[in-house]
XYZ file of C-alpha atoms in Angstrom:
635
model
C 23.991 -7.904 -6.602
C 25.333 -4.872 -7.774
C 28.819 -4.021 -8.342
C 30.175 -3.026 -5.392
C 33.690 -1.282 -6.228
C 35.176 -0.419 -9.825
C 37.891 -1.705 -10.987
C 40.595 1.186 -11.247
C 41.126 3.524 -7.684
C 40.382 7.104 -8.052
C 43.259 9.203 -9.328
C 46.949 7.074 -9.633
C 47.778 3.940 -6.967
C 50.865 2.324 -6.770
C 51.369 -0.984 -7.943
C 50.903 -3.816 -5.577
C 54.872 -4.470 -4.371
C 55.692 -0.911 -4.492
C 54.843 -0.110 -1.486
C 57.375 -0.379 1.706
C 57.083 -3.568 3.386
C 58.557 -2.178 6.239
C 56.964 -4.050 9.435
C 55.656 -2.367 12.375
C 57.771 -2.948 15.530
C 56.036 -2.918 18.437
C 57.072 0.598 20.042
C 57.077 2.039 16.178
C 53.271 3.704 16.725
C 55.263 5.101 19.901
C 57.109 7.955 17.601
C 60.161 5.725 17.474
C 62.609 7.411 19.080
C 62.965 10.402 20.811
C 59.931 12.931 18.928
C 59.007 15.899 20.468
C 55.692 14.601 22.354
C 52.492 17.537 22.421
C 49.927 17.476 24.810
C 46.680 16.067 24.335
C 44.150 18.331 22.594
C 47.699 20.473 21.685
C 49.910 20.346 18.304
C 53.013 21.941 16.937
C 52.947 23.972 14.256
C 56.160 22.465 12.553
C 57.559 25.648 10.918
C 54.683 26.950 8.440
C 51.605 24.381 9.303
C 48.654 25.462 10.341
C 48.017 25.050 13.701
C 45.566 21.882 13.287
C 42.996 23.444 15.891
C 42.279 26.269 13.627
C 41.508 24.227 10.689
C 37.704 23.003 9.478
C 36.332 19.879 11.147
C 36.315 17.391 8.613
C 33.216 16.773 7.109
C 31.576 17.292 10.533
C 33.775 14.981 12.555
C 37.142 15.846 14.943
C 39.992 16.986 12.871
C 42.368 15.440 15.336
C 40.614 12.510 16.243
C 40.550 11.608 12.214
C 44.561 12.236 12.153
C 45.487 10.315 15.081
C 43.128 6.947 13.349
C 44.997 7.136 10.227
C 48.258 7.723 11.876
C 48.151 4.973 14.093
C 46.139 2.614 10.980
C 49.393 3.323 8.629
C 51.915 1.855 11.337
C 49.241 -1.208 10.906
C 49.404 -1.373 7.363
C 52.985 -1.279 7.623
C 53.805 2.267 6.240
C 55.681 3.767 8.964
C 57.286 6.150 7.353
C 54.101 7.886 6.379
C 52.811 7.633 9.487
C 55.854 9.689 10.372
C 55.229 12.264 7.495
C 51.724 12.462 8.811
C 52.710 13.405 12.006
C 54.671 15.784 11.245
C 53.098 17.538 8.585
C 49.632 18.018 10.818
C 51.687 18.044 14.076
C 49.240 15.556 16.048
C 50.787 12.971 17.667
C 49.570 9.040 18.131
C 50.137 8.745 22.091
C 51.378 11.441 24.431
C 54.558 11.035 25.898
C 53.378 9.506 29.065
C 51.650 6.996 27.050
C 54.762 6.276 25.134
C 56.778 5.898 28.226
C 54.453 3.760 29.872
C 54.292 1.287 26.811
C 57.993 1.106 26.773
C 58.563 0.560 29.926
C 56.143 -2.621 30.016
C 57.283 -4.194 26.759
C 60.779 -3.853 27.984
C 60.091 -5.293 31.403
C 61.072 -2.260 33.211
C 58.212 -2.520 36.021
C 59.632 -0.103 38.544
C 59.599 2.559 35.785
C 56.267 1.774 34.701
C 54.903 2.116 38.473
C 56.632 5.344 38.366
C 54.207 6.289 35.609
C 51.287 4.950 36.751
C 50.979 5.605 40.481
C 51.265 9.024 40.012
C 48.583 9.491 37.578
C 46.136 8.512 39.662
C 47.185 11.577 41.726
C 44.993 15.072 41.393
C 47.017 18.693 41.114
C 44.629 21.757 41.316
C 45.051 24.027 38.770
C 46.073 22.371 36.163
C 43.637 22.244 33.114
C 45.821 19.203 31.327
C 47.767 16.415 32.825
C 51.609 16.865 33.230
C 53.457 15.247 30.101
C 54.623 12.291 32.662
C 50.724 11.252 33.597
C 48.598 9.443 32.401
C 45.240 10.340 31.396
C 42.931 7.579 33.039
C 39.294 6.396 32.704
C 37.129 7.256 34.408
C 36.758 2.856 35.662
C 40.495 3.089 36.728
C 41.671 1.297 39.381
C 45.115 1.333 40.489
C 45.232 -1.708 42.316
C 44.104 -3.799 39.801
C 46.313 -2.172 37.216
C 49.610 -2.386 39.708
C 48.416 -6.302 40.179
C 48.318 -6.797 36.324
C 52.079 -5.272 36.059
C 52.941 -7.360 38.989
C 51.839 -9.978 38.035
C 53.264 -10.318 34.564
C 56.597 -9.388 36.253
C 55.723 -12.534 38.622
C 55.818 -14.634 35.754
C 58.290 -13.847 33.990
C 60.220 -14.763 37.311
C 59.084 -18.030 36.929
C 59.737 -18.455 33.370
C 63.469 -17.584 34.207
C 63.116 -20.302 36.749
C 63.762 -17.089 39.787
C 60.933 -18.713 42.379
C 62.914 -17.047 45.249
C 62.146 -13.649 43.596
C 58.557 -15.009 41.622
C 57.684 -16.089 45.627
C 59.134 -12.692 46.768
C 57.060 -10.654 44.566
C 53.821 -12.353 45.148
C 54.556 -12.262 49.313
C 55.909 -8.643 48.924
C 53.706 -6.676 46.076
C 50.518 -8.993 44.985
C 49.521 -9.312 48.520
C 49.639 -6.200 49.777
C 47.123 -5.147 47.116
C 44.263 -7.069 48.548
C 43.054 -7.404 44.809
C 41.387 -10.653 43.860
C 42.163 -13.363 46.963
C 40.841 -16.006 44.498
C 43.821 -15.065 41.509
C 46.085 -15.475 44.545
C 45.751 -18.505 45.926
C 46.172 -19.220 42.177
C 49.199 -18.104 41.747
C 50.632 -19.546 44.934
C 49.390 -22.814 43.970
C 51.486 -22.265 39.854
C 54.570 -21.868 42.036
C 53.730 -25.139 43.647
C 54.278 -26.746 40.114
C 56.593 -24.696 39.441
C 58.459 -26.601 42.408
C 57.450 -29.541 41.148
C 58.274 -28.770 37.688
C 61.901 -27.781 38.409
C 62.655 -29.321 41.332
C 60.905 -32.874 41.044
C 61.181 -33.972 37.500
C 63.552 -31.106 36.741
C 61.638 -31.242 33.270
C 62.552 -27.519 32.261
C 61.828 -27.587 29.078
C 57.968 -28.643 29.437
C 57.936 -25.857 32.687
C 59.735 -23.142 30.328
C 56.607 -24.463 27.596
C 54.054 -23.940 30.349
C 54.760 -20.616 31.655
C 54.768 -19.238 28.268
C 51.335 -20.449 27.371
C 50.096 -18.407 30.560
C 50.851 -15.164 28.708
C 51.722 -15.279 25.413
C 48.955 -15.624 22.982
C 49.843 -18.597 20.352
C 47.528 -17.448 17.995
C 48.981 -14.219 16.457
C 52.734 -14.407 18.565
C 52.149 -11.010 20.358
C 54.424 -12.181 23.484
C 54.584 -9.498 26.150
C 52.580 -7.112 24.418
C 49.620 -9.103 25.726
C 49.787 -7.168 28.839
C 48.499 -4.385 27.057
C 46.466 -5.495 23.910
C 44.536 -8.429 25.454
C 43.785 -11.207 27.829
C 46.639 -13.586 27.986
C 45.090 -16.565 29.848
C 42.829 -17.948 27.187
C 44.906 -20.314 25.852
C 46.866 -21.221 29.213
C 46.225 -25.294 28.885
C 46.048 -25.659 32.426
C 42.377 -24.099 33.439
C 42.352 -24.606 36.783
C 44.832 -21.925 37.672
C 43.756 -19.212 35.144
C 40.030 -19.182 34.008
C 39.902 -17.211 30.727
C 37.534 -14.733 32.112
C 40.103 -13.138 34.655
C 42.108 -10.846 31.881
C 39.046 -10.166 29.778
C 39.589 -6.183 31.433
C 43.418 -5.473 30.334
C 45.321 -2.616 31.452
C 44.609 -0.253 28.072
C 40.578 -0.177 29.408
C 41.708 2.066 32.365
C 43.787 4.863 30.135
C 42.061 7.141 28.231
C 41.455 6.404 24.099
C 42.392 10.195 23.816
C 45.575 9.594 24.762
C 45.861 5.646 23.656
C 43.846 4.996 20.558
C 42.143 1.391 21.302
C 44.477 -1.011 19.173
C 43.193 -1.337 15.076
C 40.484 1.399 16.177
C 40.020 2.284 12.216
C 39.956 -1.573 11.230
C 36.834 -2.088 14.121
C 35.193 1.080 12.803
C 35.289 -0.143 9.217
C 34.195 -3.191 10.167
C 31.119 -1.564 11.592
C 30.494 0.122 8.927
C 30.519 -3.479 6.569
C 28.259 -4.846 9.242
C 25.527 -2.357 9.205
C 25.401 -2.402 5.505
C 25.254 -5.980 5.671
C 22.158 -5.456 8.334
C 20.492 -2.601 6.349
C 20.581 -5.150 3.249
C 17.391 -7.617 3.125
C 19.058 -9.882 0.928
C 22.499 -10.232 1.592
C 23.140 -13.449 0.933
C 26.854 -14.044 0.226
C 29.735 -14.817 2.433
C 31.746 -11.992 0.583
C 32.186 -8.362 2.858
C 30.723 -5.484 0.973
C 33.383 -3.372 -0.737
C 33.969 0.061 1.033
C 33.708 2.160 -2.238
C 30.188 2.537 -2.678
C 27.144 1.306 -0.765
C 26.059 -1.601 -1.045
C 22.826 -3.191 -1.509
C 21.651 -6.614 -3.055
C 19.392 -7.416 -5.495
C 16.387 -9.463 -4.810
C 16.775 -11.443 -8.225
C 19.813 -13.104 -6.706
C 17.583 -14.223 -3.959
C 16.227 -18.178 -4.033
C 12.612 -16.981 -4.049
C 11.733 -19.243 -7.151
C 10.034 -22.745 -6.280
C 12.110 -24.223 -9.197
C 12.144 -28.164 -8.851
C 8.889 -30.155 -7.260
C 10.216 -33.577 -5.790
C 7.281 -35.736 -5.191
C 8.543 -38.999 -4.790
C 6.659 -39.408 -1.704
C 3.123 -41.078 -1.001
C 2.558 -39.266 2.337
C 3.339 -35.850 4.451
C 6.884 -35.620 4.058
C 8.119 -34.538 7.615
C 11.737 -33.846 7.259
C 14.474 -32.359 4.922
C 18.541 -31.841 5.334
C 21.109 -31.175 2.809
C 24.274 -33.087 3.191
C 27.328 -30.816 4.658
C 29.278 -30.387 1.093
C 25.549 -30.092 -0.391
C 25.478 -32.546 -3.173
C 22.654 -34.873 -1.435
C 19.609 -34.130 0.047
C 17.417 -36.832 2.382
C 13.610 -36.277 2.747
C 11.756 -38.338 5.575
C 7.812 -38.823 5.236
C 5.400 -40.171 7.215
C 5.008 -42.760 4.131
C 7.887 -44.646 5.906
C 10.102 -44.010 3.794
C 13.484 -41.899 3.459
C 15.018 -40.660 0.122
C 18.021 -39.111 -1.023
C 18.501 -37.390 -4.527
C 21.501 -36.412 -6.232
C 21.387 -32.090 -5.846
C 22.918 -32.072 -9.288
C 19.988 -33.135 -11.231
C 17.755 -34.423 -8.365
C 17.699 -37.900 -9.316
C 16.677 -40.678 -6.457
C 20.087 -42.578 -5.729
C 18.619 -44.468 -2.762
C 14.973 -45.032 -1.083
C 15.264 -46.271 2.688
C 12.702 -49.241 3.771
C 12.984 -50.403 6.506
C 11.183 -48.001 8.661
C 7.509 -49.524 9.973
C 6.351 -46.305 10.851
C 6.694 -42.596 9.452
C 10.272 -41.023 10.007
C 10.385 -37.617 11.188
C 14.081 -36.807 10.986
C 17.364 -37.399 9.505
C 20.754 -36.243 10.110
C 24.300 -36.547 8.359
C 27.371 -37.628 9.577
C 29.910 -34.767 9.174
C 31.665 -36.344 6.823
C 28.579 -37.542 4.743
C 29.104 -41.152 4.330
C 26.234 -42.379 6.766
C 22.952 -40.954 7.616
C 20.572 -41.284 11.085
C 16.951 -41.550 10.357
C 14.333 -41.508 13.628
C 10.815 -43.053 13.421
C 7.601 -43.430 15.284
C 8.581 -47.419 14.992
C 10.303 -46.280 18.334
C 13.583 -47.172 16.020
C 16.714 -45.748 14.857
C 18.519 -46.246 12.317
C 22.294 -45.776 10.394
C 23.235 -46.336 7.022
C 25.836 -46.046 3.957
C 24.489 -43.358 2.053
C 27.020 -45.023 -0.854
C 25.147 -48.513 -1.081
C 21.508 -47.743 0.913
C 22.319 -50.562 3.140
C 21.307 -50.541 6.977
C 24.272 -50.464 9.125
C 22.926 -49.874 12.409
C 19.680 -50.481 14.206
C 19.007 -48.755 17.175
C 15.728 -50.465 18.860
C 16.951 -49.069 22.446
C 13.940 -46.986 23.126
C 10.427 -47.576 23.778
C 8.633 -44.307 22.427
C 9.197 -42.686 18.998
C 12.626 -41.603 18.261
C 12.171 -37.774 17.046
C 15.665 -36.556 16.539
C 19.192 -37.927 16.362
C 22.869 -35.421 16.201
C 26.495 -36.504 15.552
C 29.206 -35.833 17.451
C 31.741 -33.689 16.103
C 33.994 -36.198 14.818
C 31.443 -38.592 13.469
C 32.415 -41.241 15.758
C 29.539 -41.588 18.146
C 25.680 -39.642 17.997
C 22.987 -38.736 20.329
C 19.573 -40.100 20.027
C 16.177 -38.468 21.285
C 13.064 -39.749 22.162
C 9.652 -39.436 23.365
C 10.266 -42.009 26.298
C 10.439 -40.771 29.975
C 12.656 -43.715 31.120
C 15.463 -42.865 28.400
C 15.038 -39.646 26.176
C 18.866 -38.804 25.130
C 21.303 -41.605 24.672
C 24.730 -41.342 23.442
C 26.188 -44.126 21.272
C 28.663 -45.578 19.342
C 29.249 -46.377 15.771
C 28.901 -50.034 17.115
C 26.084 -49.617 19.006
C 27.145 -49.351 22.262
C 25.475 -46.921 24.887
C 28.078 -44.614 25.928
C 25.961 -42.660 27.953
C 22.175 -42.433 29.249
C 21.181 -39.257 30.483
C 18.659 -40.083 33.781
C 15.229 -39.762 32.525
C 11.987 -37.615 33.402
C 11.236 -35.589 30.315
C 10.608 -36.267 26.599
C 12.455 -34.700 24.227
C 11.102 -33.579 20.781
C 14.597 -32.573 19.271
C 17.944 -31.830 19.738
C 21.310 -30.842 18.142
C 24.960 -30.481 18.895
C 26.972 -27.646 18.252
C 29.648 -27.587 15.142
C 32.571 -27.294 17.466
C 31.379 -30.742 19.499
C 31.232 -28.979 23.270
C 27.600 -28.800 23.629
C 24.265 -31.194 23.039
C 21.087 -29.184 23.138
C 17.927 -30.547 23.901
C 14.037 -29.655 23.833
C 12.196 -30.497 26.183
C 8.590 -31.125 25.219
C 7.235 -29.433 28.497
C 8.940 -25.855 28.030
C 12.270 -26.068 28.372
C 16.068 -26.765 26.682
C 18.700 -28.510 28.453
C 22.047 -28.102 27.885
C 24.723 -30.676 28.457
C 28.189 -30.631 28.053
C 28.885 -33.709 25.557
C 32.440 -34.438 26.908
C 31.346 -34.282 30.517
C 27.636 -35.700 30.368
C 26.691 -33.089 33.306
C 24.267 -30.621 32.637
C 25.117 -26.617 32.277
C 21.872 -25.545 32.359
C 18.419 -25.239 31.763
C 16.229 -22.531 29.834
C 12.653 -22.633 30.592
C 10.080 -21.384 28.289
C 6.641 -20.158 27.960
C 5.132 -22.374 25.388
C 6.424 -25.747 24.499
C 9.565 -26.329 22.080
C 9.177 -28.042 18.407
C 12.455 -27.528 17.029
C 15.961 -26.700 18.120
C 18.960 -25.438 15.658
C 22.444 -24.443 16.040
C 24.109 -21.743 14.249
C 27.784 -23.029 12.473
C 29.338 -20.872 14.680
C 28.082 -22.545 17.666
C 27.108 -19.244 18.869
C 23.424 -19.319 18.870
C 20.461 -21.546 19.120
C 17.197 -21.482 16.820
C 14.157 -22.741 18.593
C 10.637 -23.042 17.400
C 7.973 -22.451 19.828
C 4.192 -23.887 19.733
C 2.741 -19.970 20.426
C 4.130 -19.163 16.884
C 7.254 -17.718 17.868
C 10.561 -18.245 17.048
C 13.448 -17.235 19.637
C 17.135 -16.888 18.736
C 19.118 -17.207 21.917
C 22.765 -16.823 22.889
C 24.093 -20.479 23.793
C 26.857 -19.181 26.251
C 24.700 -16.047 27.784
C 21.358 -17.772 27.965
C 20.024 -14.398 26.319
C 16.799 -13.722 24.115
C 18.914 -11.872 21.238
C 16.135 -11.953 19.045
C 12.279 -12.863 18.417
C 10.705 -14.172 15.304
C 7.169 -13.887 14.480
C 4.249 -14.103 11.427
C 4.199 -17.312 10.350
C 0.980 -19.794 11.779
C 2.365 -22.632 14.276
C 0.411 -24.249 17.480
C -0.497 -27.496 16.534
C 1.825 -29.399 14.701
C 5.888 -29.793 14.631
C 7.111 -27.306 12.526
C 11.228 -26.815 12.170
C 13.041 -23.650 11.107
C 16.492 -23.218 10.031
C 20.026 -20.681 9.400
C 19.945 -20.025 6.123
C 22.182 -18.192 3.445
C 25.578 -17.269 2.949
C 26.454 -16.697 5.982
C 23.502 -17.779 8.018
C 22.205 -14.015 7.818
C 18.289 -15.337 7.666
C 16.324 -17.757 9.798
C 13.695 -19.461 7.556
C 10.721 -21.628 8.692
C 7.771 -23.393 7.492
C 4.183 -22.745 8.584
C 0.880 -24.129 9.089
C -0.303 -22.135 6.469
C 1.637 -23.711 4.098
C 3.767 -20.929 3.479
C 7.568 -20.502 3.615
C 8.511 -17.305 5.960
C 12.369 -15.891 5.509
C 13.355 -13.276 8.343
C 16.777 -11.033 8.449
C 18.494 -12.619 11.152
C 20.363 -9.683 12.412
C 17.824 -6.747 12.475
C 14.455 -9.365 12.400
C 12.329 -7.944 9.820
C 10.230 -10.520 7.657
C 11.828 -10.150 4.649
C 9.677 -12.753 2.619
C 6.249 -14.508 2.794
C 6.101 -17.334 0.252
C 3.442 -19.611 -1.729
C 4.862 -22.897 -3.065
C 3.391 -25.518 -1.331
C -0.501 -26.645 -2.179
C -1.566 -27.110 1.233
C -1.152 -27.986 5.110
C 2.247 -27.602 6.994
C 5.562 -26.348 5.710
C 7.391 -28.697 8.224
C 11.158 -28.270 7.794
C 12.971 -26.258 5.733
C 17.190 -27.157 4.915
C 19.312 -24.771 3.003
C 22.194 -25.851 1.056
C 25.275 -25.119 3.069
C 27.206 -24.817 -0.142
C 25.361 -23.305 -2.761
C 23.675 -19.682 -0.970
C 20.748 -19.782 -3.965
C 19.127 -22.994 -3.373
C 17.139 -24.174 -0.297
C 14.254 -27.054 0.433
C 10.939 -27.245 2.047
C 9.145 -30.192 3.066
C 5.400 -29.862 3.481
C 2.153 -32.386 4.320
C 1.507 -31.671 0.438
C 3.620 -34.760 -0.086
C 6.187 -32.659 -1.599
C 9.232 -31.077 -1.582
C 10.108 -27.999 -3.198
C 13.507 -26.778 -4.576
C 13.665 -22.606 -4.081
C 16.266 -21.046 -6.607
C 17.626 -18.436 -7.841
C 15.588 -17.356 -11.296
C 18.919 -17.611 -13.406
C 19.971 -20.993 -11.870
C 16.932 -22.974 -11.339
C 17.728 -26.297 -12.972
C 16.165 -27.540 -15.772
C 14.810 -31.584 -14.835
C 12.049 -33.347 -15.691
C 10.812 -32.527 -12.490
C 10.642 -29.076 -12.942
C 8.471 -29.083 -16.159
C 6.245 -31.060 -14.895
C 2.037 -29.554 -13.660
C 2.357 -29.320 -9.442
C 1.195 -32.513 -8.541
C -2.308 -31.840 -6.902
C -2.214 -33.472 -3.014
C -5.336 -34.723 -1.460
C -6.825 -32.559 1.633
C -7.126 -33.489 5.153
C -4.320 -35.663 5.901
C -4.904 -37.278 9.386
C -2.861 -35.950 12.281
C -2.596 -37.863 15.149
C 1.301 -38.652 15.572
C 3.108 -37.717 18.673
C 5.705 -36.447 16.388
C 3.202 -34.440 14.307
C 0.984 -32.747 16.999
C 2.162 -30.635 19.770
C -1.455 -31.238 21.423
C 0.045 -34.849 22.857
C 2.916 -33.283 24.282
């Protein structure tokens, strides 16, 4: 990669520490204090400044609009004081003095003067070509109900943090209601004074009521309080969903007035971050976890890129059908259609354990999160757990009465999900002991599935064109996602964001887990008629990778979906799974009917085994295919 910044600024910096350390208070981007406020679109001239209209745009883009960003980005940063000097000296202001007002006014909980504010900005005066200093200037989406319910509302409970519920019950009989805005939030909050009653008056546990109502609109996770109202939602984190879903403040009360006259909040940050994201997007092979540095461009270099086929494991006596680094990426596990499972040491790829006991070929494998035991799935209709620190057989699983294709762990590592090719019973849930904790109803076979890294969701394919989703706490179903052509493969993105799934047509789909949406489409590499997995991969799972039935490994930029790599490793038939090593970004696996699997590097960090200086072992041709596991044709 090349060097993204240098290591010396441009001119003379001050030394870290220097700098004031001055906090921003909360009305400080306000002018603090009593500045003299211009107009929108207007400055002063401040004795002998230019008047900033008359100057140059800069570099093409709105003087003022520049200004205002870095005056309100130094109050972030901390440096008020030259936020100050900035205003001054160009004589644009942050927010007008309406704005300034009406942000006061709320933080303070002064909500009569704030309705003063707002009401009458929603009125229209002919003839004026700029709003009065006391107005607003609104969206064009502005709604004055909702915004007067929002400011009521947050005065409402604030009533019933102080424990007032003859006022709290006053406000929401006398001001809510008249609004007609949103019956549903209503009843809500008549049934939160409820338990407020029963809070106080019942128990007369105040201190767990006085804990409650603060959770309803203070955000915990960055202590903004009151200023909530105006930055964000302040529901999400209220513990009690029933009464406040977290969609319901998603549209805050800063959405309705106009970014000319109130910047959004950290407007430069989200622009810079932009900026990082599309370089990120324009780079085919960024594949570190690091943000680019904002001094230069930034592009990567494909020699840092595991495009090398460095280390040829071929253990195996058969089509090896599966392949998963563990989660701190020191072990992998291969499962082949040989029967058998192995796992090697990453370090120098030595075998530290072959697995037995299978009858039949195992198609997949999966770690506990904490790496201690592994899940391997066979055609033997079996599953099975062991200690990946002795090789011993913990667990059998002989539940099901069709192959076993894929098995996930719960978040915790205390229970996992098995899947199977058996109508009667395709996704069970058990223990660590063995016990069936849950049996989803049957009537489809399922070819794989997965649960997502934060525990909330299992995701199965279903072999006839569609994927289920279940909540894992709840058992119930969310919904269902049919398809055109039948599913091979599912994968979840560490995030938990999005799903991976492999279609027979020779498409891959990338799809939004909470939206249901199609965000993006995969396609080049050869897949109709056998199982074929792909996988996240890099960094910062900025690729989706997959084998092929061309025996070729196919890399694609996840973000903007151009192929960004065909390649030749494997002698012949499928590349069936592919597994990239969540901890080191320059080394993935491929597991192919060749018998073997192949270790992609980095040139400078391939490493040097026995293994790797040995001839490609030649496979024999024209393996048989006739698993269920193997061919899609018996779905």
């Amino acid at each position: 990669m090349r060097l993204d910044g240098v290591s010396q600024t441009n001119g003379f910096s001050t030394p870290n520490g220097s700098a004031s350390s001055q906090s921003r208070k909360p009305l400080s981007h306000s002018l603090n204090g009593q500045p003299v406020f211009a107009s929108n679109g207007d400055s002063q001239t401040n004795g002998s400044v230019k008047s900033p209209n008359s100057l140059p745009s800069y570099f093409g883009h709105n003087r003022e609009e520049v200004t205002r960003l870095l005056i309100q980005s130094l109050y972030d940063l901390g440096y008020s004081g030259a936020a100050e000097l900035l205003s001054k000296e160009s004589g644009y202001q942050l927010e007008s003095e309406a704005v300034a007002m009406f942000r006061s006014a709320v933080l303070d909980g002064r909500w009569s003067d704030a309705e003063l504010i707002l009401v009458p900005s929603f009125l229209t005066e002919s003839g004026h070509e700029n709003p009065p200093r006391n107005k607003l200037v609104l969206a064009e989406n502005a709604n004055k109900n909702e915004m007067l319910f929002y400011l009521r509302q947050q005065k409402f409970l604030e009533l019933l943090e102080a424990r007032d519920l003859g006022d709290a019950l006053m406000v929401l009989r006398t001001e809510l209601t008249p609004l007609n805005y949103d019956i549903g939030r209503l009843h809500a909050l008549s049934r939160l004074v409820a338990y407020a009653f029963f809070f106080v008056f019942m128990i007369a546990d105040l201190v767990v009521f006085s804990c409650v109502l603060r959770n309803i609109y203070t955000n915990k996770r960055d202590g903004m309080g009151l200023s909530a109202l105006l930055e964000r939602g302040y529901y999400q984190n209220y513990p009690v969903g029933f009464f406040y879903p977290a969609t319901w403040m998603d549209t805050h009360v800063t959405e309705f007035i106009s970014p000319s006259v109130m910047i959004p909040d950290h407007r430069l940050a989200i622009l810079l971050d932009q900026i990082k994201r599309n370089q990120i997007n324009q780079c085919l092979y960024h594949n570190t976890a690091s943000c680019p540095s904002l001094y230069s461009d930034h592009m990567c270099d494909r020699a840092d890129f595991p495009l090398r086929p460095g280390v040829e494991l071929s253990q195996h006596a058969d089509e090896v059908w599966y392949c998963e680094f563990s989660h701190d990426g020191t072990k992998l596990a291969t499962a082949s259609r040989d029967h058998c499972v192995i796992i090697y040491d990453t370090s120098t790829f030595s075998v530290l354990h072959k697995l037995r006991e299978h009858e039949e070929g195992v198609a997949h494998a999966s770690w506990s999160p904490d790496d201690t035991k592994l899940i391997t799935c066979s055609q033997d209709r079996g599953a099975r757990v062991w200690s990946v620190e002795t090789g011993r057989c913990l667990l059998t699983i002989s539940h099901h009465r069709q192959p076993v294709t894929a098995a996930a762990w719960a978040a915790d590592g205390e229970s996992f999900v098995t899947a199977s090719l058996d109508l009667s019973s395709q996704l069970c849930h058990w223990s660590l002991r063995g016990q069936v904790i849950h049996m989803w109803p049957g009537g489809f076979r399922v070819q794989d599935c997965a649960i997502t890294s934060d525990g909330r969701r299992l995701v199965a394919a279903d072999v006839q064109g569609k994927i289920h989703v279940y909540n894992l706490s709840t058992h119930e179903e969310e919904y269902c996602i049919p398809l055109k052509s039948k599913p091979t493969s599912v994968a979840v993105s560490r995030d938990s964001r999005y799903m991976l799934v492999n279609l027979s047509e020779g498409q891959i789909q990338l799809i939004d887990i909470d939206t249901t949406d199609v965000v993006r489409r995969f396609q080049g590499q050869k897949q109709g008629s056998f199982v074929i997995r792909s996988t996240f991969g890099g960094a910062a799972e900025n690729f989706v990778v997959s084998g092929s039935e061309d025996s070729r490994v196919y890399v694609w930029h996840k973000e903007n979906g151009m192929l960004v790599e065909t390649l030749e490793g494997h002698l012949s038939g499928c590349v069936n799974a592919i597994s990239w090593n969540p901890t080191n970004a320059g080394m993935f696996a491929s597991a192919g009917d060749d018998r073997s699997v192949r270790i992609w590097t980095r040139e400078r960090d391939a490493p040097r085994t026995p293994a790797a200086e040995k001839q490609r072992a030649v496979s024999s041709n024209g393996f048989t295919r006739t698993s269920a596991l193997r061919s899609t044709s018996s779905f």
